[in-house]
Short mmCIF file of C-alpha atoms in Angstrom, two decimals:
data_model
loop_
_atom_site.label_atom_id
_atom_site.label_comp_id
_atom_site.label_asym_id
_atom_site.label_seq_id
_atom_site.Cartn_x
_atom_site.Cartn_y
_atom_site.Cartn_z
CA MET A 271 -39.26 18.83 -71.23
CA ARG A 272 -39.75 22.55 -70.71
CA LYS A 273 -36.62 24.65 -71.12
CA THR A 274 -35.64 26.81 -68.16
CA ALA A 275 -33.59 30.00 -68.01
CA VAL A 276 -29.88 29.54 -67.41
CA THR A 277 -27.55 31.47 -65.14
CA HIS A 278 -24.13 31.98 -66.75
CA ASP A 279 -22.05 30.63 -69.60
CA MET A 280 -19.98 27.47 -69.39
CA GLY A 281 -16.37 28.40 -68.88
CA ARG A 282 -17.36 31.96 -68.03
CA ILE A 283 -16.85 32.91 -64.41
CA PRO A 284 -19.41 35.44 -63.11
CA GLY A 285 -17.99 38.95 -63.41
CA GLN A 286 -15.29 37.88 -65.89
CA PRO A 287 -15.37 38.36 -69.67
CA GLY A 288 -15.36 35.18 -71.69
CA PRO A 289 -15.09 34.17 -75.31
CA GLY A 290 -18.17 33.31 -77.30
CA ASP A 291 -21.76 33.77 -76.38
CA THR A 292 -24.74 31.65 -75.49
CA ALA A 293 -24.88 28.36 -77.33
CA ASP A 294 -26.98 25.81 -75.45
CA GLU A 295 -23.97 23.65 -74.60
CA ASP A 296 -22.23 26.70 -73.10
CA THR A 297 -24.69 27.26 -70.27
CA VAL A 298 -24.97 26.12 -66.71
CA ILE A 299 -28.26 24.64 -65.58
CA PRO A 300 -29.79 26.39 -62.54
CA GLY A 301 -29.05 24.37 -59.44
CA ALA A 302 -25.93 22.74 -60.87
CA GLY A 303 -23.41 22.89 -58.10
CA PRO A 304 -25.69 24.57 -56.95
CA ALA A 305 -24.95 28.06 -58.29
CA GLY A 306 -27.83 30.51 -57.99
CA ARG A 307 -28.26 33.95 -59.43
CA PRO A 308 -25.96 36.54 -57.78
CA GLY A 309 -27.26 37.47 -54.35
CA GLU A 310 -29.94 34.75 -54.41
CA ARG A 311 -30.45 32.47 -51.43
CA PRO A 312 -30.20 28.99 -52.99
CA THR A 313 -32.84 27.35 -50.83
CA LEU A 314 -35.51 24.75 -51.37
CA LYS A 315 -37.71 26.46 -48.80
CA LEU A 316 -41.30 25.79 -49.73
CA ARG A 317 -43.80 28.60 -50.05
CA GLU A 318 -47.57 28.62 -49.63
CA SER A 319 -48.01 31.85 -51.58
CA GLY A 320 -46.08 34.62 -53.23
CA PRO A 321 -45.15 35.80 -56.70
CA GLN A 322 -44.32 33.21 -59.32
CA GLU A 323 -40.56 32.69 -59.56
CA PRO A 324 -38.47 30.58 -61.93
CA PRO A 325 -37.36 27.31 -60.29
CA ARG A 326 -33.91 27.40 -58.75
CA TYR A 327 -33.47 23.71 -59.48
CA ALA A 328 -34.21 23.11 -63.15
CA PRO A 329 -35.63 19.73 -64.17
CA GLU A 330 -32.69 19.25 -66.56
CA TRP A 331 -30.26 19.35 -63.62
CA LEU A 332 -32.41 17.03 -61.51
CA GLU A 333 -32.65 14.58 -64.42
CA LEU A 334 -28.87 14.57 -64.91
CA ARG A 335 -28.21 13.71 -61.28
CA GLU A 336 -30.97 11.15 -60.70
CA GLY A 337 -28.90 8.09 -61.71
CA PRO A 338 -25.79 8.99 -59.68
CA ASP A 339 -28.03 10.00 -56.75
CA GLY A 340 -29.64 6.57 -56.77
CA ALA A 341 -26.28 4.83 -56.95
CA ALA A 342 -24.90 6.92 -54.09
CA ARG A 343 -27.70 6.67 -51.52
CA ALA A 344 -26.83 4.52 -48.52
CA HIS A 345 -28.53 1.15 -48.88
CA ASP A 346 -27.23 0.22 -45.41
CA LEU A 347 -29.82 2.54 -43.85
CA LEU A 348 -32.74 0.73 -45.51
CA ASP A 349 -32.84 -2.34 -43.25
CA PRO A 350 -33.22 -0.37 -39.98
CA LEU A 351 -35.80 1.80 -41.71
CA ARG A 352 -37.76 -1.23 -42.92
CA ILE A 353 -37.72 -2.71 -39.39
CA ARG A 354 -39.15 0.51 -37.96
CA LEU A 355 -41.81 0.76 -40.65
CA ALA A 356 -42.79 -2.88 -40.17
CA ASN A 357 -43.47 -2.16 -36.48
CA LEU A 358 -45.66 0.88 -37.06
CA PRO A 359 -49.24 0.62 -35.81
CA GLY A 360 -51.75 0.66 -38.65
CA LYS A 361 -49.18 -0.60 -41.16
CA ALA A 362 -51.89 -2.75 -42.74
CA ASP A 363 -53.50 0.46 -43.96
CA GLY A 364 -50.31 1.40 -45.81
CA LEU A 365 -47.48 3.85 -45.33
CA VAL A 366 -47.88 7.62 -45.58
CA ILE A 367 -44.61 9.22 -46.73
CA HIS A 368 -43.93 12.96 -46.91
CA ASP A 369 -41.19 13.90 -49.41
CA LEU A 370 -39.92 17.43 -48.71
CA GLY A 371 -38.47 19.45 -51.58
CA CYS A 372 -39.36 16.57 -53.88
CA GLY A 373 -38.23 18.20 -57.14
CA THR A 374 -39.09 15.84 -59.97
CA GLY A 375 -39.78 12.98 -57.54
CA SER A 376 -36.51 11.05 -57.78
CA MET A 377 -36.57 10.07 -54.10
CA GLY A 378 -39.93 8.37 -54.50
CA ARG A 379 -38.82 6.60 -57.67
CA TRP A 380 -35.78 5.28 -55.78
CA LEU A 381 -37.37 4.40 -52.43
CA ALA A 382 -40.94 3.27 -53.15
CA PRO A 383 -39.82 0.13 -55.07
CA ARG A 384 -37.61 -0.78 -52.11
CA LEU A 385 -40.41 -0.76 -49.51
CA ASP A 386 -43.14 -3.38 -49.06
CA GLY A 387 -46.80 -2.56 -48.67
CA ALA A 388 -49.18 0.06 -49.97
CA GLN A 389 -47.74 3.58 -49.94
CA HIS A 390 -49.23 7.05 -50.20
CA TRP A 391 -46.62 9.69 -51.01
CA ILE A 392 -47.29 13.36 -50.21
CA LEU A 393 -44.95 15.39 -52.40
CA HIS A 394 -43.93 18.88 -51.22
CA ASP A 395 -42.17 21.47 -53.37
CA ARG A 396 -42.28 25.21 -54.03
CA ASP A 397 -42.54 24.83 -57.81
CA PRO A 398 -45.88 23.63 -59.28
CA TYR A 399 -44.24 22.45 -62.51
CA LEU A 400 -41.86 20.16 -60.62
CA LEU A 401 -44.77 18.91 -58.51
CA HIS A 402 -46.71 18.04 -61.66
CA PHE A 403 -43.70 16.23 -63.13
CA ALA A 404 -43.14 14.32 -59.88
CA ALA A 405 -46.76 13.20 -59.73
CA VAL A 406 -46.88 12.09 -63.37
CA ALA A 407 -43.57 10.22 -63.12
CA SER A 408 -44.22 8.62 -59.72
CA PRO A 409 -43.82 4.85 -59.24
CA ARG A 410 -46.99 2.80 -59.24
CA ALA A 411 -45.99 -0.17 -57.09
CA GLY A 412 -43.90 -1.04 -54.05
CA ALA A 413 -41.39 -3.88 -53.71
CA ASP A 414 -44.16 -6.46 -53.26
CA GLY A 415 -46.40 -5.07 -55.99
CA SER A 416 -48.61 -3.11 -53.59
CA ARG A 417 -50.16 0.10 -54.89
CA VAL A 418 -48.35 3.45 -54.63
CA SER A 419 -50.44 6.63 -54.79
CA VAL A 420 -49.38 10.29 -54.65
CA GLU A 421 -50.69 13.75 -53.88
CA THR A 422 -48.91 17.11 -54.11
CA ARG A 423 -48.71 20.04 -51.71
CA ARG A 424 -47.05 23.44 -51.64
CA GLY A 425 -45.98 24.75 -48.24
CA ASP A 426 -43.16 26.14 -46.15
CA ILE A 427 -40.62 23.86 -44.48
CA ALA A 428 -40.14 26.49 -41.79
CA ARG A 429 -43.80 26.09 -40.82
CA LEU A 430 -43.75 22.32 -40.43
CA THR A 431 -45.49 21.16 -37.26
CA PRO A 432 -46.37 17.75 -35.84
CA ASP A 433 -49.92 18.43 -37.02
CA SER A 434 -48.68 18.87 -40.60
CA LEU A 435 -47.19 15.37 -40.30
CA SER A 436 -50.19 13.83 -38.57
CA GLY A 437 -50.48 10.22 -39.67
CA ALA A 438 -47.05 10.23 -41.32
CA SER A 439 -45.10 6.98 -41.41
CA LEU A 440 -41.92 8.53 -42.79
CA VAL A 441 -40.42 11.87 -43.85
CA THR A 442 -37.90 11.89 -46.68
CA ALA A 443 -35.78 14.50 -48.43
CA SER A 444 -32.86 14.46 -50.83
CA ALA A 445 -30.15 17.13 -51.17
CA LEU A 446 -32.09 19.35 -48.79
CA LEU A 447 -30.41 19.68 -45.37
CA ASP A 448 -27.41 21.66 -46.63
CA VAL A 449 -29.64 24.43 -48.02
CA LEU A 450 -31.47 24.94 -44.72
CA THR A 451 -30.70 27.10 -41.71
CA ARG A 452 -30.21 25.82 -38.18
CA GLU A 453 -33.70 27.05 -37.27
CA GLU A 454 -35.27 25.20 -40.21
CA ILE A 455 -33.52 21.95 -39.32
CA GLU A 456 -34.59 22.28 -35.70
CA THR A 457 -38.17 22.86 -36.87
CA LEU A 458 -37.99 19.74 -39.03
CA ALA A 459 -36.57 17.63 -36.19
CA ALA A 460 -39.23 18.88 -33.78
CA ALA A 461 -42.02 18.13 -36.25
CA CYS A 462 -40.78 14.57 -36.86
CA ALA A 463 -40.37 13.97 -33.13
CA GLY A 464 -43.82 15.34 -32.40
CA ALA A 465 -45.35 13.09 -35.03
CA GLY A 466 -43.27 10.11 -33.92
CA CYS A 467 -42.12 9.36 -37.47
CA PRO A 468 -38.66 8.51 -38.78
CA ALA A 469 -36.81 10.67 -41.30
CA LEU A 470 -34.54 9.53 -44.13
CA LEU A 471 -32.54 12.54 -45.33
CA THR A 472 -30.12 11.75 -48.12
CA LEU A 473 -27.29 13.31 -50.11
CA SER A 474 -26.31 16.24 -47.90
CA VAL A 475 -23.01 17.76 -49.03
CA ALA A 476 -20.08 16.86 -46.79
CA GLY A 477 -17.72 19.62 -47.98
CA ARG A 478 -15.15 17.25 -49.46
CA VAL A 479 -14.36 16.68 -53.12
CA GLU A 480 -11.65 14.51 -54.71
CA LEU A 481 -10.63 15.08 -58.34
CA THR A 482 -8.30 12.76 -60.26
CA PRO A 483 -5.86 13.81 -61.56
CA PRO A 484 -5.33 16.43 -58.83
CA HIS A 485 -4.75 20.12 -59.53
CA PRO A 486 -3.06 22.77 -57.31
CA LEU A 487 -6.30 24.84 -57.20
CA ASP A 488 -8.59 21.99 -56.09
CA GLU A 489 -8.44 22.77 -52.38
CA GLU A 490 -8.78 26.53 -52.81
CA ILE A 491 -11.85 26.14 -55.04
CA ALA A 492 -13.38 23.67 -52.58
CA ASP A 493 -12.83 25.98 -49.61
CA ALA A 494 -14.40 28.92 -51.44
CA PHE A 495 -17.37 26.79 -52.50
CA ASN A 496 -17.93 25.61 -48.93
CA ALA A 497 -17.88 29.24 -47.74
CA HIS A 498 -20.46 30.05 -50.42
CA GLN A 499 -22.66 27.23 -49.14
CA ARG A 500 -22.66 28.82 -45.67
CA ARG A 501 -23.97 32.20 -46.88
CA SER A 502 -27.11 33.75 -45.37
CA ASP A 503 -27.01 31.45 -42.33
CA LEU A 504 -27.32 28.33 -44.48
CA LEU A 505 -25.51 25.33 -43.05
CA GLY A 506 -23.89 23.82 -46.13
CA PRO A 507 -21.42 21.10 -45.09
CA ASP A 508 -22.28 21.63 -41.39
CA ALA A 509 -25.88 20.54 -41.91
CA VAL A 510 -25.56 16.86 -41.04
CA THR A 511 -23.84 17.60 -37.73
CA VAL A 512 -26.55 20.12 -36.82
CA ALA A 513 -29.29 17.69 -37.87
CA CYS A 514 -27.80 14.87 -35.79
CA GLU A 515 -27.75 17.15 -32.76
CA ALA A 516 -31.29 18.40 -33.39
CA PHE A 517 -32.86 14.95 -33.81
CA ALA A 518 -30.89 13.51 -30.87
CA ALA A 519 -32.08 16.38 -28.66
CA HIS A 520 -35.62 15.14 -29.35
CA GLY A 521 -34.73 11.59 -28.34
CA ALA A 522 -34.25 10.13 -31.82
CA THR A 523 -31.73 7.43 -32.63
CA VAL A 524 -29.60 8.79 -35.46
CA ARG A 525 -27.52 6.88 -37.97
CA VAL A 526 -25.36 8.37 -40.70
CA HIS A 527 -23.67 6.77 -43.68
CA PRO A 528 -21.51 8.14 -46.51
CA SER A 529 -23.20 8.47 -49.91
CA PRO A 530 -20.61 9.82 -52.36
CA TRP A 531 -21.10 10.51 -56.03
CA ARG A 532 -18.40 8.62 -57.94
CA LEU A 533 -18.32 10.26 -61.35
CA GLY A 534 -16.34 8.90 -64.26
CA PRO A 535 -16.39 9.08 -68.06
CA ALA A 536 -19.95 7.73 -68.23
CA ASP A 537 -21.13 10.71 -66.16
CA ALA A 538 -19.45 13.41 -68.25
CA ALA A 539 -22.58 15.53 -68.74
CA LEU A 540 -23.29 15.67 -64.99
CA THR A 541 -19.61 16.22 -64.14
CA ALA A 542 -19.36 19.15 -66.55
CA GLN A 543 -22.48 20.84 -65.17
CA TRP A 544 -21.34 20.22 -61.60
CA LEU A 545 -17.91 21.71 -62.39
CA ARG A 546 -19.42 24.89 -63.85
CA GLY A 547 -21.64 25.43 -60.85
CA TRP A 548 -18.94 24.47 -58.33
CA VAL A 549 -16.35 26.84 -59.77
CA GLY A 550 -18.90 29.59 -60.40
CA ALA A 551 -20.03 29.56 -56.77
CA ALA A 552 -16.42 29.58 -55.56
CA VAL A 553 -15.65 32.68 -57.64
CA GLU A 554 -18.83 34.40 -56.52
CA GLU A 555 -17.57 33.91 -52.97
CA ARG A 556 -13.97 34.92 -53.80
CA PRO A 557 -13.86 37.13 -56.92
CA GLU A 558 -10.07 37.30 -56.79
CA LEU A 559 -10.05 33.66 -57.96
CA GLY A 560 -11.65 34.71 -61.27
CA GLY A 561 -8.62 34.60 -63.59
CA PRO A 562 -6.99 31.39 -62.29
CA ALA A 563 -10.39 29.73 -61.93
CA GLN A 564 -11.22 30.50 -65.57
CA ASP A 565 -8.13 28.56 -66.68
CA TYR A 566 -8.82 25.83 -64.12
CA LEU A 567 -12.35 25.33 -65.40
CA ARG A 568 -11.22 25.12 -69.01
CA GLU A 569 -8.62 22.49 -68.10
CA ARG A 570 -11.07 20.46 -66.06
CA LEU A 571 -13.78 20.57 -68.72
CA ALA A 572 -11.28 19.47 -71.38
CA ALA A 573 -10.21 16.54 -69.20
CA CYS A 574 -13.86 15.68 -68.59
CA GLU A 575 -14.63 15.69 -72.33
CA ALA A 576 -11.59 13.50 -72.97
CA GLY A 577 -12.76 10.94 -70.38
CA GLU A 578 -9.70 11.60 -68.21
CA LEU A 579 -11.38 13.17 -65.17
CA ARG A 580 -12.85 11.34 -62.20
CA VAL A 581 -14.61 13.10 -59.34
CA VAL A 582 -15.79 11.95 -55.93
CA VAL A 583 -18.27 14.37 -54.38
CA HIS A 584 -18.82 13.34 -50.78
CA HIS A 585 -22.33 13.35 -49.30
CA THR A 586 -23.87 11.94 -46.14
CA ASP A 587 -27.21 10.17 -45.61
CA LEU A 588 -28.98 10.41 -42.27
CA LEU A 589 -31.67 8.18 -40.76
CA ALA A 590 -33.38 9.55 -37.64
CA LEU A 591 -35.63 7.10 -35.80
CA SER A 592 -37.80 9.27 -33.59
CA ARG A 593 -39.51 7.77 -30.57
CA PRO A 594 -42.95 6.50 -31.55
CA THR A 595 -45.71 8.61 -30.01
CA ASP A 596 -47.85 5.63 -29.00
CA GLY A 597 -45.33 3.15 -27.64
CA ALA A 598 -44.86 1.22 -30.86
CA ALA A 599 -41.70 -0.85 -31.10
CA SER A 600 -38.51 1.09 -31.93
#
């Protein structure tokens, strides 16, 4: 897998001196947390053109989180989704599924084998390397053995229209809503409503984290991280509430379900990367935390390495069942 540039050293808070230099194990993968470069808007907004930029979400980070993501997603939302998809007109011709901000394609690898019938996935992302990886690693068959095919597109979420989703059976996204603005979520809801297609939007951060054993700085770090997530008009932990309102305003039936990561000793690599990004973003938001947070991070990483740390990172999944445009059953 191609190596990607890193942001800052493990155990080194941005703006603070730290011991040692840049061994591979002492780096934080871009997107972990997520923690972007200073002053960067950490968005998955898709672009049709523009200068080449390094990906904000490195494939190494996406690979680390794929297993826990799959375990966390809300299976309880699949039955109502399957019922809606089974009632779509033209279902015999197969499903057409748009995956927004697809990254390396983990959503398709999780969902396609859980849906019956032929499927054509249209994968959207801003980074051509991730699109190539997603296409190559895509599933080949649905739950009943039917064929799954894929194509890739680059575009801009902010420019989504019902026409862009013409013929869509379903829109999906994972870990996307919380890095969008209110306007972008409203655009997404309007496009899905106009196309009459449901949306399954998973793993949006809920703004709550539980670490065991607890530490006096846990709450302060979490509050600073949540404030960081709301920078530049991004919604962060408010995203699901805004999305529920936006889809409901267009007449959709909306269901939400918790989808927490539950990280233990078996997830130590992911937990360590998440910790570095989580603390780094908190200190970027509140530089005065730098000294105490440096000690906090060292303690937490040591506990993680020793198999003594458990973390619950709360997320929420959302299923929006928009009104069909042609009177098909709801």
